[in-house]
mmCIF file of C-alpha atoms in Angstrom:
data_model
loop_
_atom_site.group_PDB
_atom_site.id
_atom_site.type_symbol
_atom_site.label_atom_id
_atom_site.label_comp_id
_atom_site.label_asym_id
_atom_site.label_seq_id
_atom_site.Cartn_x
_atom_site.Cartn_y
_atom_site.Cartn_z
ATOM 1 C CA ALA A 139 -34.684 23.274 -47.724
ATOM 2 C CA ARG A 140 -35.592 21.748 -44.358
ATOM 3 C CA LEU A 141 -33.992 24.638 -42.461
ATOM 4 C CA HIS A 142 -36.159 27.133 -44.396
ATOM 5 C CA ILE A 143 -33.163 29.246 -45.374
ATOM 6 C CA ALA A 144 -33.811 31.618 -48.266
ATOM 7 C CA PRO A 145 -32.669 29.832 -51.467
ATOM 8 C CA PHE A 146 -30.527 32.784 -52.554
ATOM 9 C CA VAL A 147 -28.696 32.789 -49.208
ATOM 10 C CA ALA A 148 -28.434 28.982 -49.179
ATOM 11 C CA THR A 149 -26.932 29.002 -52.670
ATOM 12 C CA LEU A 150 -24.283 31.594 -51.827
ATOM 13 C CA ALA A 151 -23.499 29.885 -48.509
ATOM 14 C CA MET A 152 -23.132 26.482 -50.198
ATOM 15 C CA MET A 153 -20.878 28.048 -52.822
ATOM 16 C CA SER A 154 -18.602 29.337 -50.067
ATOM 17 C CA VAL A 155 -18.590 25.976 -48.289
ATOM 18 C CA ALA A 156 -17.868 24.076 -51.519
ATOM 19 C CA ARG A 157 -15.102 26.487 -52.501
ATOM 20 C CA GLY A 158 -13.524 26.089 -49.061
ATOM 21 C CA LEU A 159 -13.702 22.294 -49.317
ATOM 22 C CA VAL A 160 -12.064 22.449 -52.734
ATOM 23 C CA TYR A 161 -9.156 24.368 -51.223
ATOM 24 C CA VAL A 162 -8.811 21.791 -48.441
ATOM 25 C CA VAL A 163 -9.248 18.636 -50.537
ATOM 26 C CA ALA A 164 -7.355 19.874 -53.569
ATOM 27 C CA ASP A 165 -4.337 21.172 -51.690
ATOM 28 C CA PHE A 166 -2.131 19.489 -54.237
ATOM 29 C CA VAL A 167 1.442 20.319 -55.031
ATOM 30 C CA VAL A 168 2.465 20.780 -58.657
ATOM 31 C CA GLN A 169 6.116 21.513 -59.300
ATOM 32 C CA GLY A 170 6.573 22.346 -55.620
ATOM 33 C CA VAL A 171 3.898 25.078 -55.529
ATOM 34 C CA SER A 172 0.811 24.357 -53.435
ATOM 35 C CA GLY A 173 -2.467 25.288 -55.122
ATOM 36 C CA SER A 174 -1.096 25.319 -58.665
ATOM 37 C CA PRO A 175 -3.485 24.267 -61.423
ATOM 38 C CA VAL A 176 -3.358 20.712 -62.690
ATOM 39 C CA THR A 177 -2.805 20.793 -66.428
ATOM 40 C CA PHE A 178 -3.581 17.804 -68.603
ATOM 41 C CA MET A 179 -4.620 16.757 -72.059
ATOM 42 C CA ASP A 180 -7.642 14.492 -72.249
ATOM 43 C CA ASP A 181 -9.634 13.964 -75.415
ATOM 44 C CA GLY A 182 -12.972 13.759 -73.581
ATOM 45 C CA TYR A 183 -12.523 17.017 -71.722
ATOM 46 C CA SER A 184 -11.011 18.719 -74.743
ATOM 47 C CA PHE A 185 -14.038 17.682 -76.807
ATOM 48 C CA LEU A 186 -16.408 19.219 -74.227
ATOM 49 C CA GLY A 187 -14.459 22.465 -74.006
ATOM 50 C CA GLN A 188 -12.967 22.886 -77.461
ATOM 51 C CA GLY A 189 -14.653 20.346 -79.741
ATOM 52 C CA HIS A 190 -16.878 20.883 -82.747
ATOM 53 C CA ILE A 191 -19.547 18.817 -84.447
ATOM 54 C CA GLY A 192 -19.258 20.025 -87.983
ATOM 55 C CA ALA A 193 -18.898 23.781 -87.685
ATOM 56 C CA VAL A 194 -20.899 24.007 -84.444
ATOM 57 C CA PRO A 195 -19.039 24.132 -81.096
ATOM 58 C CA VAL A 196 -19.988 21.382 -78.646
ATOM 59 C CA GLN A 197 -20.471 24.051 -75.960
ATOM 60 C CA LEU A 198 -23.227 25.667 -78.023
ATOM 61 C CA ILE A 199 -24.947 22.323 -78.574
ATOM 62 C CA LEU A 200 -24.858 21.543 -74.827
ATOM 63 C CA PHE A 201 -26.123 25.034 -74.027
ATOM 64 C CA LEU A 202 -29.050 24.702 -76.432
ATOM 65 C CA LEU A 203 -29.917 21.220 -75.130
ATOM 66 C CA ALA A 204 -29.889 22.481 -71.540
ATOM 67 C CA PHE A 205 -31.910 25.566 -72.495
ATOM 68 C CA LEU A 206 -34.556 23.608 -74.404
ATOM 69 C CA GLY A 207 -34.742 20.904 -71.731
ATOM 70 C CA LEU A 208 -35.195 23.387 -68.901
ATOM 71 C CA PHE A 209 -37.604 25.523 -70.934
ATOM 72 C CA PHE A 210 -39.783 22.474 -71.623
ATOM 73 C CA PHE A 211 -39.507 21.271 -68.007
ATOM 74 C CA LEU A 212 -40.500 24.612 -66.467
ATOM 75 C CA ASN A 213 -43.252 25.540 -68.933
ATOM 76 C CA HIS A 214 -44.808 22.233 -69.952
ATOM 77 C CA THR A 215 -44.661 19.901 -66.953
ATOM 78 C CA ARG A 216 -46.616 19.782 -63.743
ATOM 79 C CA THR A 217 -43.427 19.715 -61.675
ATOM 80 C CA GLY A 218 -42.111 22.771 -63.513
ATOM 81 C CA ARG A 219 -45.234 24.712 -62.584
ATOM 82 C CA MET A 220 -44.724 23.560 -58.994
ATOM 83 C CA VAL A 221 -41.271 25.136 -59.061
ATOM 84 C CA TYR A 222 -42.871 28.498 -59.869
ATOM 85 C CA ALA A 223 -45.545 27.968 -57.212
ATOM 86 C CA VAL A 224 -42.999 27.215 -54.484
ATOM 87 C CA GLY A 225 -40.874 30.173 -55.590
ATOM 88 C CA GLY A 226 -43.874 32.485 -55.530
ATOM 89 C CA ASN A 227 -45.119 31.567 -52.066
ATOM 90 C CA ARG A 228 -43.920 28.488 -50.224
ATOM 91 C CA GLU A 229 -46.796 28.436 -47.716
ATOM 92 C CA ILE A 230 -49.557 28.730 -50.331
ATOM 93 C CA ALA A 231 -47.850 26.009 -52.389
ATOM 94 C CA ARG A 232 -47.814 23.785 -49.295
ATOM 95 C CA LEU A 233 -51.531 24.451 -48.733
ATOM 96 C CA ALA A 234 -52.159 23.523 -52.380
ATOM 97 C CA GLY A 235 -50.682 20.067 -51.725
ATOM 98 C CA ILE A 236 -47.148 20.657 -53.002
ATOM 99 C CA CYS A 237 -44.185 19.539 -50.898
ATOM 100 C CA PRO A 238 -41.931 22.630 -50.978
ATOM 101 C CA GLU A 239 -38.896 20.798 -49.574
ATOM 102 C CA ARG A 240 -39.102 18.203 -52.344
ATOM 103 C CA ILE A 241 -39.376 20.852 -55.060
ATOM 104 C CA LEU A 242 -36.486 22.861 -53.564
ATOM 105 C CA LEU A 243 -34.336 19.732 -53.380
ATOM 106 C CA LEU A 244 -35.127 18.996 -57.033
ATOM 107 C CA SER A 245 -34.284 22.601 -57.973
ATOM 108 C CA TYR A 246 -30.988 22.466 -56.082
ATOM 109 C CA THR A 247 -30.166 19.139 -57.741
ATOM 110 C CA ILE A 248 -30.821 20.488 -61.243
ATOM 111 C CA CYS A 249 -28.772 23.627 -60.503
ATOM 112 C CA GLY A 250 -25.937 21.471 -59.150
ATOM 113 C CA ALA A 251 -25.979 19.297 -62.267
ATOM 114 C CA MET A 252 -25.846 22.384 -64.498
ATOM 115 C CA ALA A 253 -22.970 23.809 -62.447
ATOM 116 C CA GLY A 254 -21.142 20.478 -62.714
ATOM 117 C CA LEU A 255 -21.600 20.403 -66.495
ATOM 118 C CA SER A 256 -20.347 23.992 -66.674
ATOM 119 C CA GLY A 257 -17.294 23.019 -64.641
ATOM 120 C CA LEU A 258 -16.521 20.114 -66.969
ATOM 121 C CA ILE A 259 -16.786 22.397 -69.979
ATOM 122 C CA LEU A 260 -14.511 24.988 -68.344
ATOM 123 C CA VAL A 261 -11.918 22.330 -67.465
ATOM 124 C CA GLY A 262 -12.006 21.108 -71.056
ATOM 125 C CA ARG A 263 -11.703 24.614 -72.425
ATOM 126 C CA LEU A 264 -8.708 25.477 -70.243
ATOM 127 C CA SER A 265 -7.117 21.978 -70.284
ATOM 128 C CA SER A 266 -6.493 22.485 -66.591
ATOM 129 C CA ALA A 267 -8.269 22.321 -63.262
ATOM 130 C CA SER A 268 -7.674 25.150 -60.824
ATOM 131 C CA THR A 269 -9.261 26.126 -57.544
ATOM 132 C CA VAL A 270 -9.710 29.694 -58.817
ATOM 133 C CA ALA A 271 -10.717 29.031 -62.439
ATOM 134 C CA ALA A 272 -14.275 30.393 -62.183
ATOM 135 C CA LYS A 273 -13.900 32.747 -59.237
ATOM 136 C CA GLY A 274 -16.102 35.802 -59.687
ATOM 137 C CA TYR A 275 -18.417 34.195 -62.254
ATOM 138 C CA GLU A 276 -21.248 34.098 -59.726
ATOM 139 C CA LEU A 277 -21.796 37.850 -60.124
ATOM 140 C CA ASP A 278 -22.087 37.438 -63.894
ATOM 141 C CA PHE A 279 -24.647 34.674 -63.383
ATOM 142 C CA ILE A 280 -26.699 36.697 -60.921
ATOM 143 C CA THR A 281 -26.598 39.712 -63.255
ATOM 144 C CA ALA A 282 -27.730 37.648 -66.262
ATOM 145 C CA VAL A 283 -30.623 36.134 -64.314
ATOM 146 C CA ALA A 284 -31.699 39.527 -62.927
ATOM 147 C CA LEU A 285 -31.466 41.171 -66.367
ATOM 148 C CA GLY A 286 -33.633 38.356 -67.698
ATOM 149 C CA GLY A 287 -36.444 39.300 -65.328
ATOM 150 C CA THR A 288 -36.188 36.582 -62.710
ATOM 151 C CA GLY A 289 -36.963 37.813 -59.222
ATOM 152 C CA MET A 290 -34.368 37.042 -56.578
ATOM 153 C CA SER A 291 -37.139 35.884 -54.253
ATOM 154 C CA GLY A 292 -38.378 33.380 -56.879
ATOM 155 C CA GLY A 293 -41.704 32.671 -58.499
ATOM 156 C CA SER A 294 -41.200 34.846 -61.568
ATOM 157 C CA GLY A 295 -39.021 34.903 -64.649
ATOM 158 C CA GLY A 296 -37.870 32.012 -66.737
ATOM 159 C CA VAL A 297 -35.246 30.410 -68.892
ATOM 160 C CA ALA A 298 -36.080 32.512 -71.965
ATOM 161 C CA GLY A 299 -35.498 35.769 -70.089
ATOM 162 C CA THR A 300 -32.270 34.428 -68.628
ATOM 163 C CA PHE A 301 -31.169 33.516 -72.159
ATOM 164 C CA LEU A 302 -31.693 37.144 -73.175
ATOM 165 C CA GLY A 303 -29.791 38.322 -70.094
ATOM 166 C CA VAL A 304 -26.869 36.037 -70.962
ATOM 167 C CA ALA A 305 -26.927 37.249 -74.586
ATOM 168 C CA PHE A 306 -26.933 40.888 -73.442
ATOM 169 C CA LEU A 307 -23.956 40.334 -71.129
ATOM 170 C CA ALA A 308 -22.095 38.425 -73.850
ATOM 171 C CA VAL A 309 -22.520 41.381 -76.209
ATOM 172 C CA LEU A 310 -21.314 43.801 -73.508
ATOM 173 C CA ASN A 311 -18.288 41.645 -72.683
ATOM 174 C CA ASN A 312 -17.431 41.252 -76.349
#
């Protein structure tokens, strides 16, 4: 945010850096093969990835909670409106008294938390952790967001449109 790098470029660059660090840090050896996935059985992870509350999958409940929370945050809070303002035009937002770096840092933090939750769910679903488990998903995410009407430069779109984009892609994949 302080370097004034375009958020889309910063996100993709950070993804590449994080993926590279994962390869370096997680250069583990399983059964003599470097980079093999670590398989395990853990009730907590299994509940996140495969559990049900009644007949409803836990993944669906977490998705709906995240959706409703972000929808409320973006549409019904002052800070949420600031996110749109900074995305629309950083300089005008700054002139209006908004600290763009602070809002971008908050946005990156929320996105990181959602990515972390998604990773925990994926690990629970697969009962393994692998350095290549979600490789290529970023294109699906970008497509869903773009189909939902969110501009890649920011300032437009929303969670409801992204929900529709995700639903559309899910139907196509199914």
